[in-house]
Tab-separated table of N, CA and C and ligand atoms in Angstrom:
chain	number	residue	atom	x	y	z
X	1	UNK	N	103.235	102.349	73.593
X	1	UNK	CA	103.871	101.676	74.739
X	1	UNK	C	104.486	102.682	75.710
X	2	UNK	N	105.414	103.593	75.169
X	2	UNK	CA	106.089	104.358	76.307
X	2	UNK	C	104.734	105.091	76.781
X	3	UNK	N	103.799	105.276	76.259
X	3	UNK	CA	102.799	106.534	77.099
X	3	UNK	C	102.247	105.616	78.405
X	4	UNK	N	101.886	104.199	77.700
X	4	UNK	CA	101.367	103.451	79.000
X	4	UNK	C	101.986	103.255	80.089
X	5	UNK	N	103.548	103.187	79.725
X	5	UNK	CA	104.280	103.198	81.310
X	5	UNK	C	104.812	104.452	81.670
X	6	UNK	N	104.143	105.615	81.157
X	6	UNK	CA	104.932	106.884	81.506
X	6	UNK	C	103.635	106.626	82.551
X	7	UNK	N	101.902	106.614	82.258
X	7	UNK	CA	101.307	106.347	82.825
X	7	UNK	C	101.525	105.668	84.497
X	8	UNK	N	102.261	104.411	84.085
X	8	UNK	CA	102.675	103.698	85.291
X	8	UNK	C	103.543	104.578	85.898
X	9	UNK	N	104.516	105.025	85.809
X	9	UNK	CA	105.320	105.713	86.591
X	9	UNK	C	104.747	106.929	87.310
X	10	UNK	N	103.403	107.575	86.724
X	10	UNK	CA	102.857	108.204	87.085
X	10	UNK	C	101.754	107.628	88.171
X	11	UNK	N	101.437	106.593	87.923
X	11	UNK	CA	101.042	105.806	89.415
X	11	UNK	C	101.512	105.424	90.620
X	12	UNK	N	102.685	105.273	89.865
X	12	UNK	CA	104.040	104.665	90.953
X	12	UNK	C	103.902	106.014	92.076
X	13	UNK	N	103.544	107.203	91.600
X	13	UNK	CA	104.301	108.361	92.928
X	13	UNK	C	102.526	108.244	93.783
X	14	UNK	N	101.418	107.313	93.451
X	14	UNK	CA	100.629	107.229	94.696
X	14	UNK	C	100.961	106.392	95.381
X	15	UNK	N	101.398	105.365	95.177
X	15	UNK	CA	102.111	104.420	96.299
X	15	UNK	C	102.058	104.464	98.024
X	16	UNK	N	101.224	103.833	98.307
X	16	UNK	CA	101.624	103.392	99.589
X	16	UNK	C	102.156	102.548	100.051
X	17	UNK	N	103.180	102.217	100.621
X	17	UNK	CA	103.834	101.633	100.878
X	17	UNK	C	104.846	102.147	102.232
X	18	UNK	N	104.429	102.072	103.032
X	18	UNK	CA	105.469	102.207	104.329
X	18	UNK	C	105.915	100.909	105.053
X	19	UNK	N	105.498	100.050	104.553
X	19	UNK	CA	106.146	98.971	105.431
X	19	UNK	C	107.554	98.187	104.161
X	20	UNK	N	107.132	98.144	103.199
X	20	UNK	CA	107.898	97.475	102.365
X	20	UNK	C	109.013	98.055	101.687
X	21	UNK	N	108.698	99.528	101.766
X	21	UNK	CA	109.438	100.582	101.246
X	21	UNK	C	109.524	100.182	99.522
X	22	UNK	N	108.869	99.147	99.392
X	22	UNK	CA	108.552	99.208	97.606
X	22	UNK	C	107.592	99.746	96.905
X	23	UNK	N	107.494	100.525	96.067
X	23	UNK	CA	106.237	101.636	95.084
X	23	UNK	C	106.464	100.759	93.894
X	24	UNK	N	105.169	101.051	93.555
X	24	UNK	CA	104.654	100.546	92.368
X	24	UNK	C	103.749	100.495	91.688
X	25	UNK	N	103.739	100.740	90.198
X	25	UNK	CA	102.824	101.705	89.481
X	25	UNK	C	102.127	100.632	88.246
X	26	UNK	N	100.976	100.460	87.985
X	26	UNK	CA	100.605	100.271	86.853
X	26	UNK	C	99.695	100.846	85.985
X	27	UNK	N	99.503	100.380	84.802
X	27	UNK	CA	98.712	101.253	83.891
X	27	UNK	C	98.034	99.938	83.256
X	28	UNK	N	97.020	99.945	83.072
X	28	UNK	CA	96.182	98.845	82.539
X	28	UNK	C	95.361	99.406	81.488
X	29	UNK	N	95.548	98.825	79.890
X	29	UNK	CA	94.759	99.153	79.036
X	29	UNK	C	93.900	98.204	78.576
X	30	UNK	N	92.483	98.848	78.188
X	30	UNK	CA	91.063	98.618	78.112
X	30	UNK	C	91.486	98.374	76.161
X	31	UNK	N	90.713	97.240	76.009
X	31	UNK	CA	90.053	97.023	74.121
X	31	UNK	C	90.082	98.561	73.698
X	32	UNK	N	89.135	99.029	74.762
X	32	UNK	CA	88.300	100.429	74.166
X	32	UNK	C	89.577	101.758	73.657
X	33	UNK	N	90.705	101.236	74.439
X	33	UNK	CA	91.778	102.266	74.472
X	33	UNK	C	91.721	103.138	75.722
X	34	UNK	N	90.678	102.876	76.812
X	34	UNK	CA	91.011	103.477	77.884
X	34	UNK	C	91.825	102.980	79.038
X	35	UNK	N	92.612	103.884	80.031
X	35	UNK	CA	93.712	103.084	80.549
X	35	UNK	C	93.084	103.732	82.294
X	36	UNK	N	93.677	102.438	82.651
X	36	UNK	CA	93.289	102.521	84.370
X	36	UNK	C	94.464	102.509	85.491
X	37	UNK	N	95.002	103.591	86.154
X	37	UNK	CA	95.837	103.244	86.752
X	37	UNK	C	95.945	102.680	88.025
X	38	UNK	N	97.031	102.506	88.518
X	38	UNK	CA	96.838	101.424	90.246
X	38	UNK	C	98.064	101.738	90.649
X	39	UNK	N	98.149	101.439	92.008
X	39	UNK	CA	99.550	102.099	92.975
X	39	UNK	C	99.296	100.456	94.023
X	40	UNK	N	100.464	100.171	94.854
X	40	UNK	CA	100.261	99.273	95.935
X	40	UNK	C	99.875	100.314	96.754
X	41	UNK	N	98.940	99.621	97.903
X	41	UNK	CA	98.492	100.210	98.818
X	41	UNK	C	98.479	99.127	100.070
X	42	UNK	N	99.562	99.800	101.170
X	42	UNK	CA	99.729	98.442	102.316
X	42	UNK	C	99.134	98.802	103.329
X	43	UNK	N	99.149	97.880	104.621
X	43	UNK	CA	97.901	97.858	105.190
X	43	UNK	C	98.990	97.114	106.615
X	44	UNK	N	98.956	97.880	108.074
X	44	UNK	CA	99.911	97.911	109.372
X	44	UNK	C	99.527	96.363	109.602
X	45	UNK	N	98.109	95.553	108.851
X	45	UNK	CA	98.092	94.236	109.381
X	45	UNK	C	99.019	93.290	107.965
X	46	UNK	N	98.957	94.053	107.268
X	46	UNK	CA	99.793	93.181	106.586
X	46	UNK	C	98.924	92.664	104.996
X	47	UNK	N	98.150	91.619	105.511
X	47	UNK	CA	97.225	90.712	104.514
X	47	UNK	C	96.311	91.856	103.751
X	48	UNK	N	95.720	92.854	104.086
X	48	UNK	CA	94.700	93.414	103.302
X	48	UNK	C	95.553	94.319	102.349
X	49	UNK	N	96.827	94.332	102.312
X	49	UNK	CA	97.572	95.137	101.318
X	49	UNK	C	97.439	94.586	100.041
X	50	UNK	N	97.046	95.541	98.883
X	50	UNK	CA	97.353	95.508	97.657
X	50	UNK	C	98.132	95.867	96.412
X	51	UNK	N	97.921	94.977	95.591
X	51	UNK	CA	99.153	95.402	94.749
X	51	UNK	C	99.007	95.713	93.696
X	52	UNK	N	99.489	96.917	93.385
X	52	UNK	CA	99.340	97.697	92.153
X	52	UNK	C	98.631	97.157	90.959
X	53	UNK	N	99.201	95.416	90.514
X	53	UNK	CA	98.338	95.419	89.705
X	53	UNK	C	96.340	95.057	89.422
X	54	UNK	N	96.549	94.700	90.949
X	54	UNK	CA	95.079	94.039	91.422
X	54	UNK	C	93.958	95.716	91.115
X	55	UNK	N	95.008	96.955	92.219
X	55	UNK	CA	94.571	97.696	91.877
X	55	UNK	C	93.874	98.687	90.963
X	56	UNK	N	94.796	98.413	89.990
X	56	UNK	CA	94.196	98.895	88.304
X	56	UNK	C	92.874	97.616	88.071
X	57	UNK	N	93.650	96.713	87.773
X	57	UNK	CA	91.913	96.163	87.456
X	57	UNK	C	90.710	95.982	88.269
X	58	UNK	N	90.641	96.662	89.588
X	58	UNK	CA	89.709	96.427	90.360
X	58	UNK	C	89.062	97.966	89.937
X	59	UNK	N	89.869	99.012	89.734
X	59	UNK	CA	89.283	100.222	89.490
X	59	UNK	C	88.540	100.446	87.924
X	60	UNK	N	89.085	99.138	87.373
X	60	UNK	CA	88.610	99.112	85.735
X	60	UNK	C	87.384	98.754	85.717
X	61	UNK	N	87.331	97.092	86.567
X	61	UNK	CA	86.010	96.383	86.513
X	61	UNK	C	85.173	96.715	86.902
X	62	UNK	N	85.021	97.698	88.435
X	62	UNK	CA	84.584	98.549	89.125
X	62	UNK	C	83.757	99.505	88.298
X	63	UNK	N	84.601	99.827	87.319
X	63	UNK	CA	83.741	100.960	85.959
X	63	UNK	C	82.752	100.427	84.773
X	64	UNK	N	82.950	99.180	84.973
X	64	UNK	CA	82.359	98.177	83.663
X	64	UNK	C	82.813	97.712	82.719
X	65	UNK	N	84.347	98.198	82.563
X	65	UNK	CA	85.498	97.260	81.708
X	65	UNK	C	86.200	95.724	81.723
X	66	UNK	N	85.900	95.149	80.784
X	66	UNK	CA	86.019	93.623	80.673
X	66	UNK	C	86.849	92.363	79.734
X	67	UNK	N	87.693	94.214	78.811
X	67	UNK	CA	88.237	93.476	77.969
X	67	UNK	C	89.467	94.567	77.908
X	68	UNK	N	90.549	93.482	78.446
X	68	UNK	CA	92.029	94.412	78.244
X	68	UNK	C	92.533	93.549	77.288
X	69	UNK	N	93.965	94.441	77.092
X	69	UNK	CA	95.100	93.877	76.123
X	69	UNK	C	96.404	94.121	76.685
X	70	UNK	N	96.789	94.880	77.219
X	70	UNK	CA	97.996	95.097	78.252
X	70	UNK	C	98.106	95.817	79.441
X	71	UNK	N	99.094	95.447	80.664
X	71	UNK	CA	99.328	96.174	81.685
X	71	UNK	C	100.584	96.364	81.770
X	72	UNK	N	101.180	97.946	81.680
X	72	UNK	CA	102.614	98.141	81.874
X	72	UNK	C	102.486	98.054	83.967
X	73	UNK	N	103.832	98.187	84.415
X	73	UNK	CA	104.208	97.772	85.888
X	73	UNK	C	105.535	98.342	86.020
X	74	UNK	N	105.596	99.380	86.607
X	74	UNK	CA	106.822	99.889	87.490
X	74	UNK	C	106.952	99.923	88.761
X	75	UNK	N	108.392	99.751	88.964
X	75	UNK	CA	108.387	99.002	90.626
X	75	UNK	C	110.067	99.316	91.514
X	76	UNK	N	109.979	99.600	92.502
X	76	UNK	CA	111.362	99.739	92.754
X	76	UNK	C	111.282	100.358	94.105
X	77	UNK	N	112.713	99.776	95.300
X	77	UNK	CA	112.536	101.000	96.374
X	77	UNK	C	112.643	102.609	95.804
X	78	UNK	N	112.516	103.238	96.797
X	78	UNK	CA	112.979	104.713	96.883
X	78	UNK	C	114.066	105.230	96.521
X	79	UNK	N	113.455	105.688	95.114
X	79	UNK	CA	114.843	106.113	94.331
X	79	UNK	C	115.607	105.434	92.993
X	80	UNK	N	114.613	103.802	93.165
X	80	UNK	CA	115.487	103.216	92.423
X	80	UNK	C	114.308	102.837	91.170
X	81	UNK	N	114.841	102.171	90.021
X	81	UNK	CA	113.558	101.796	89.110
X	81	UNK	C	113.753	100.194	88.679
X	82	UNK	N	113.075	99.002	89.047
X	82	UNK	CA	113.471	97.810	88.882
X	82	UNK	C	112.232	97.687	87.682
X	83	UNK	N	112.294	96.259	87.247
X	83	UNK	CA	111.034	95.795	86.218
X	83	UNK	C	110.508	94.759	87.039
X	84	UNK	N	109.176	95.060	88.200
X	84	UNK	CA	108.986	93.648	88.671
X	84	UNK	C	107.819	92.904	87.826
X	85	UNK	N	107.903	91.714	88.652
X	85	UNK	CA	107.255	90.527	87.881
X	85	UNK	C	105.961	90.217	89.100
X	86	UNK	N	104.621	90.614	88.140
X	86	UNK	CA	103.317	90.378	88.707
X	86	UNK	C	103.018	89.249	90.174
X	87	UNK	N	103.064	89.131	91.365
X	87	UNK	CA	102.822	88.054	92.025
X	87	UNK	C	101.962	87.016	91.344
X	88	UNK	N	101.588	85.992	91.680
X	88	UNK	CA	100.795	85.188	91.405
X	88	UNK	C	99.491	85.404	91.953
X	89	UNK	N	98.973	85.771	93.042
X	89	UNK	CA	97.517	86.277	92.975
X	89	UNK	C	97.339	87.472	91.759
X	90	UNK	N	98.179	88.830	91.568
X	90	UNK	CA	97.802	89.724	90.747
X	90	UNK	C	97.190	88.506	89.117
X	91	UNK	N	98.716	87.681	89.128
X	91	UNK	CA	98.388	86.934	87.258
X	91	UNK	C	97.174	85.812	87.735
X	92	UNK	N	96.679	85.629	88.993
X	92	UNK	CA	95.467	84.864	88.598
X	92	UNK	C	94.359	85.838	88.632
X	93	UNK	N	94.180	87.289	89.217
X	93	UNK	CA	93.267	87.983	88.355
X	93	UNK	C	93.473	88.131	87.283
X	94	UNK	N	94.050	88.596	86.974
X	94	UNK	CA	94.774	88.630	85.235
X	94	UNK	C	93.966	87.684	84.912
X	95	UNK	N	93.827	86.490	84.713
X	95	UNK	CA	93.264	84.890	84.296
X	95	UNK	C	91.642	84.975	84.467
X	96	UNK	N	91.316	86.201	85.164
X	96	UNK	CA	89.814	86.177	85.400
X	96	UNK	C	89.066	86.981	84.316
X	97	UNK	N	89.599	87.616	83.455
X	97	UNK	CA	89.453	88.915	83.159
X	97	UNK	C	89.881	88.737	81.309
X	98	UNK	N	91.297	88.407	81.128
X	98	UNK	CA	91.794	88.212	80.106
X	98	UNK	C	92.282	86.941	79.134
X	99	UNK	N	92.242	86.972	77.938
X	99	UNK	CA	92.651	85.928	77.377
X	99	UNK	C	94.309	85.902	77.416
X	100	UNK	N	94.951	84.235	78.346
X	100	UNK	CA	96.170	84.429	78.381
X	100	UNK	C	97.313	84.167	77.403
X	101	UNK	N	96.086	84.288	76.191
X	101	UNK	CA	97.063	84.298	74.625
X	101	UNK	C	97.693	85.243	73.825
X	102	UNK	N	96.586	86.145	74.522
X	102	UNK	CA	97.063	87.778	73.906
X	102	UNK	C	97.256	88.703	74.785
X	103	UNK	N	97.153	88.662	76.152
X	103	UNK	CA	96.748	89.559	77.251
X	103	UNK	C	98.876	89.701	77.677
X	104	UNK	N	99.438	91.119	77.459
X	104	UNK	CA	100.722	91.325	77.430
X	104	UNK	C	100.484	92.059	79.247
X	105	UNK	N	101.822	91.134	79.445
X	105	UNK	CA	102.264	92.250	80.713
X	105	UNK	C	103.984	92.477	80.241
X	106	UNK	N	103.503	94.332	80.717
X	106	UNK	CA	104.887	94.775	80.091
X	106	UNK	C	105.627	95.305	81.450
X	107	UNK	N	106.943	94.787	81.744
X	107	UNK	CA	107.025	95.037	83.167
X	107	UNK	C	108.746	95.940	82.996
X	108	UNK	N	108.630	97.254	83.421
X	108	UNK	CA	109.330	98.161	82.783
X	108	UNK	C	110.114	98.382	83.562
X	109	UNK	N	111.834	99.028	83.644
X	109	UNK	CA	112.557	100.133	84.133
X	109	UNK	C	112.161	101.327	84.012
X	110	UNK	N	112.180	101.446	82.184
X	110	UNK	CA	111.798	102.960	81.975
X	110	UNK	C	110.920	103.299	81.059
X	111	UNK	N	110.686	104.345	79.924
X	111	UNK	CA	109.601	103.955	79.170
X	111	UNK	C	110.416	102.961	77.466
X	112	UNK	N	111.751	103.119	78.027
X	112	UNK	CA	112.119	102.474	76.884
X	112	UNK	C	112.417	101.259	77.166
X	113	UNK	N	112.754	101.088	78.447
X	113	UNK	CA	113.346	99.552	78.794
X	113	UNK	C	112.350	98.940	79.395
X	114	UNK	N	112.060	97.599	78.850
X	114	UNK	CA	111.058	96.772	79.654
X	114	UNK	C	111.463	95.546	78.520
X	115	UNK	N	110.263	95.104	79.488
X	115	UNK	CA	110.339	93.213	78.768
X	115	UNK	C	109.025	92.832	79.126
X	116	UNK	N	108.145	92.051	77.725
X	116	UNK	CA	107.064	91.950	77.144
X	116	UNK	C	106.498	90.604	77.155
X	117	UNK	N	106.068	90.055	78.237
X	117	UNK	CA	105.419	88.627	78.436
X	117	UNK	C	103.876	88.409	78.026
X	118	UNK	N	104.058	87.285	77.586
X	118	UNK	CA	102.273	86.947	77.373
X	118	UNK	C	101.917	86.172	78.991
X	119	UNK	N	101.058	86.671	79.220
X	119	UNK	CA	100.109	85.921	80.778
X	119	UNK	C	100.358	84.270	80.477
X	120	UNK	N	99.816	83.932	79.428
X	120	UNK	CA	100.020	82.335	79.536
X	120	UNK	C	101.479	81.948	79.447
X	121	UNK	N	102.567	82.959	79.540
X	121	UNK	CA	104.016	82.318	79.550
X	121	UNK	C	104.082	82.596	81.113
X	122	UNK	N	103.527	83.681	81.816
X	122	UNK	CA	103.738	83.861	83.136
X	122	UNK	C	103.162	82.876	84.237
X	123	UNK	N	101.754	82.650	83.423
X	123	UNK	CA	100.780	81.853	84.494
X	123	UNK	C	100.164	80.484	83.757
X	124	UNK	N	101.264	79.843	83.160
X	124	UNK	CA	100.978	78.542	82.082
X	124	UNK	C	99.969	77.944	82.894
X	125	UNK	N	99.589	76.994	84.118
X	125	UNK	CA	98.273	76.747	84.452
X	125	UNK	C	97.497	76.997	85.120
X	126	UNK	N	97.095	78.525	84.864
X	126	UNK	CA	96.156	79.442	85.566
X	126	UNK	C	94.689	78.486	85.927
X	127	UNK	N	94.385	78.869	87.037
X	127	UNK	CA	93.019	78.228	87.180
X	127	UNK	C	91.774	78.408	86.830
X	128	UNK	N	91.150	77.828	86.277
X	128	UNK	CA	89.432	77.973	85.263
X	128	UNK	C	88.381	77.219	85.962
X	129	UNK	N	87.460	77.495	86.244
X	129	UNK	CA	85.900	76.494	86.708
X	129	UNK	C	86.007	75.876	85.628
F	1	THU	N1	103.859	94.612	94.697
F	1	THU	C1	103.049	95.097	93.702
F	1	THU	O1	102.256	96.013	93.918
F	1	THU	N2	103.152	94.531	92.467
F	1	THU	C2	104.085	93.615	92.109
F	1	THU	O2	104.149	93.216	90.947
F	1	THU	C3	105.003	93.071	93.115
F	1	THU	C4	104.786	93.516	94.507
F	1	THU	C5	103.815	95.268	96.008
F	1	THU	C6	103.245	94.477	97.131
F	1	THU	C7	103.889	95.156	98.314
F	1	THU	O3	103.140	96.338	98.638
F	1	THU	C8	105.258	95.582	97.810
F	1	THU	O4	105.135	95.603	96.390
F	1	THU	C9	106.388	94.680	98.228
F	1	THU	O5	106.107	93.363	97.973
């Protein structure tokens, strides 16, 4: 656990973010044990900005990975370290990808402090075809 969000924090410093002045880092781990990281990346119109966690799994699936088990998430202005909580577009990719019985989001301060949700407590009626 702490390596995956040392990971995140180590994403956190690509961050783009100039409009929101919020950074934020995740680390997304693969079945296989491989981990994918993601940063927000914002955008002067606004809407095409992404968010860290979309990011990691777009760079995962992108590779041919299809089966995770957790994503740590660090988040905070400049300077500071909060534990945020996934938007709701990020947890309905989440819902595309993972089972929301076992699929953990670990959403951290530091590598010791965090708090450990299952997706189906975050996104109880995620949407399915
Ligand atoms: N953001 C994330 O990347 N992940 C989250 O879990 C919450 C919000 C980003 C979106 C935007 O770039 C900035 O944080 C402020 O909302």
């Amino acid at each position: 656990m702490e390596e995956l969000i040392r990971q995140a924090i180590e994403a956190r410093k690509m961050a783009y973010a100039p409009y929101s002045g919020f950074f934020v880092g995740a680390a997304l781990e693969c079945e296989d044990g491989s981990i994918y990281r993601g940063c927000n990346i914002e955008n002067a119109a606004y809407t095409p900005s992404n968010c860290a966690e979309r990011t990691a799994f777009f760079k995962a699936v992108s590779e041919g990975k299809r089966e995770f088990c957790r994503i740590a998430i660090v988040g905070g202005h400049e300077g500071e370290m909060a534990a945020p909580s996934p938007c709701g577009v990020c947890l309905q990719v989440m819902q595309e990808f993972c089972d929301p019985e076992t699929f953990e989001i670990v959403m951290a301060k530091s590598e010791t402090e965090y708090t450990t949700k299952k997706l189906k407590e975050m996104l109880p009626y995620g949407f399915e075809l």
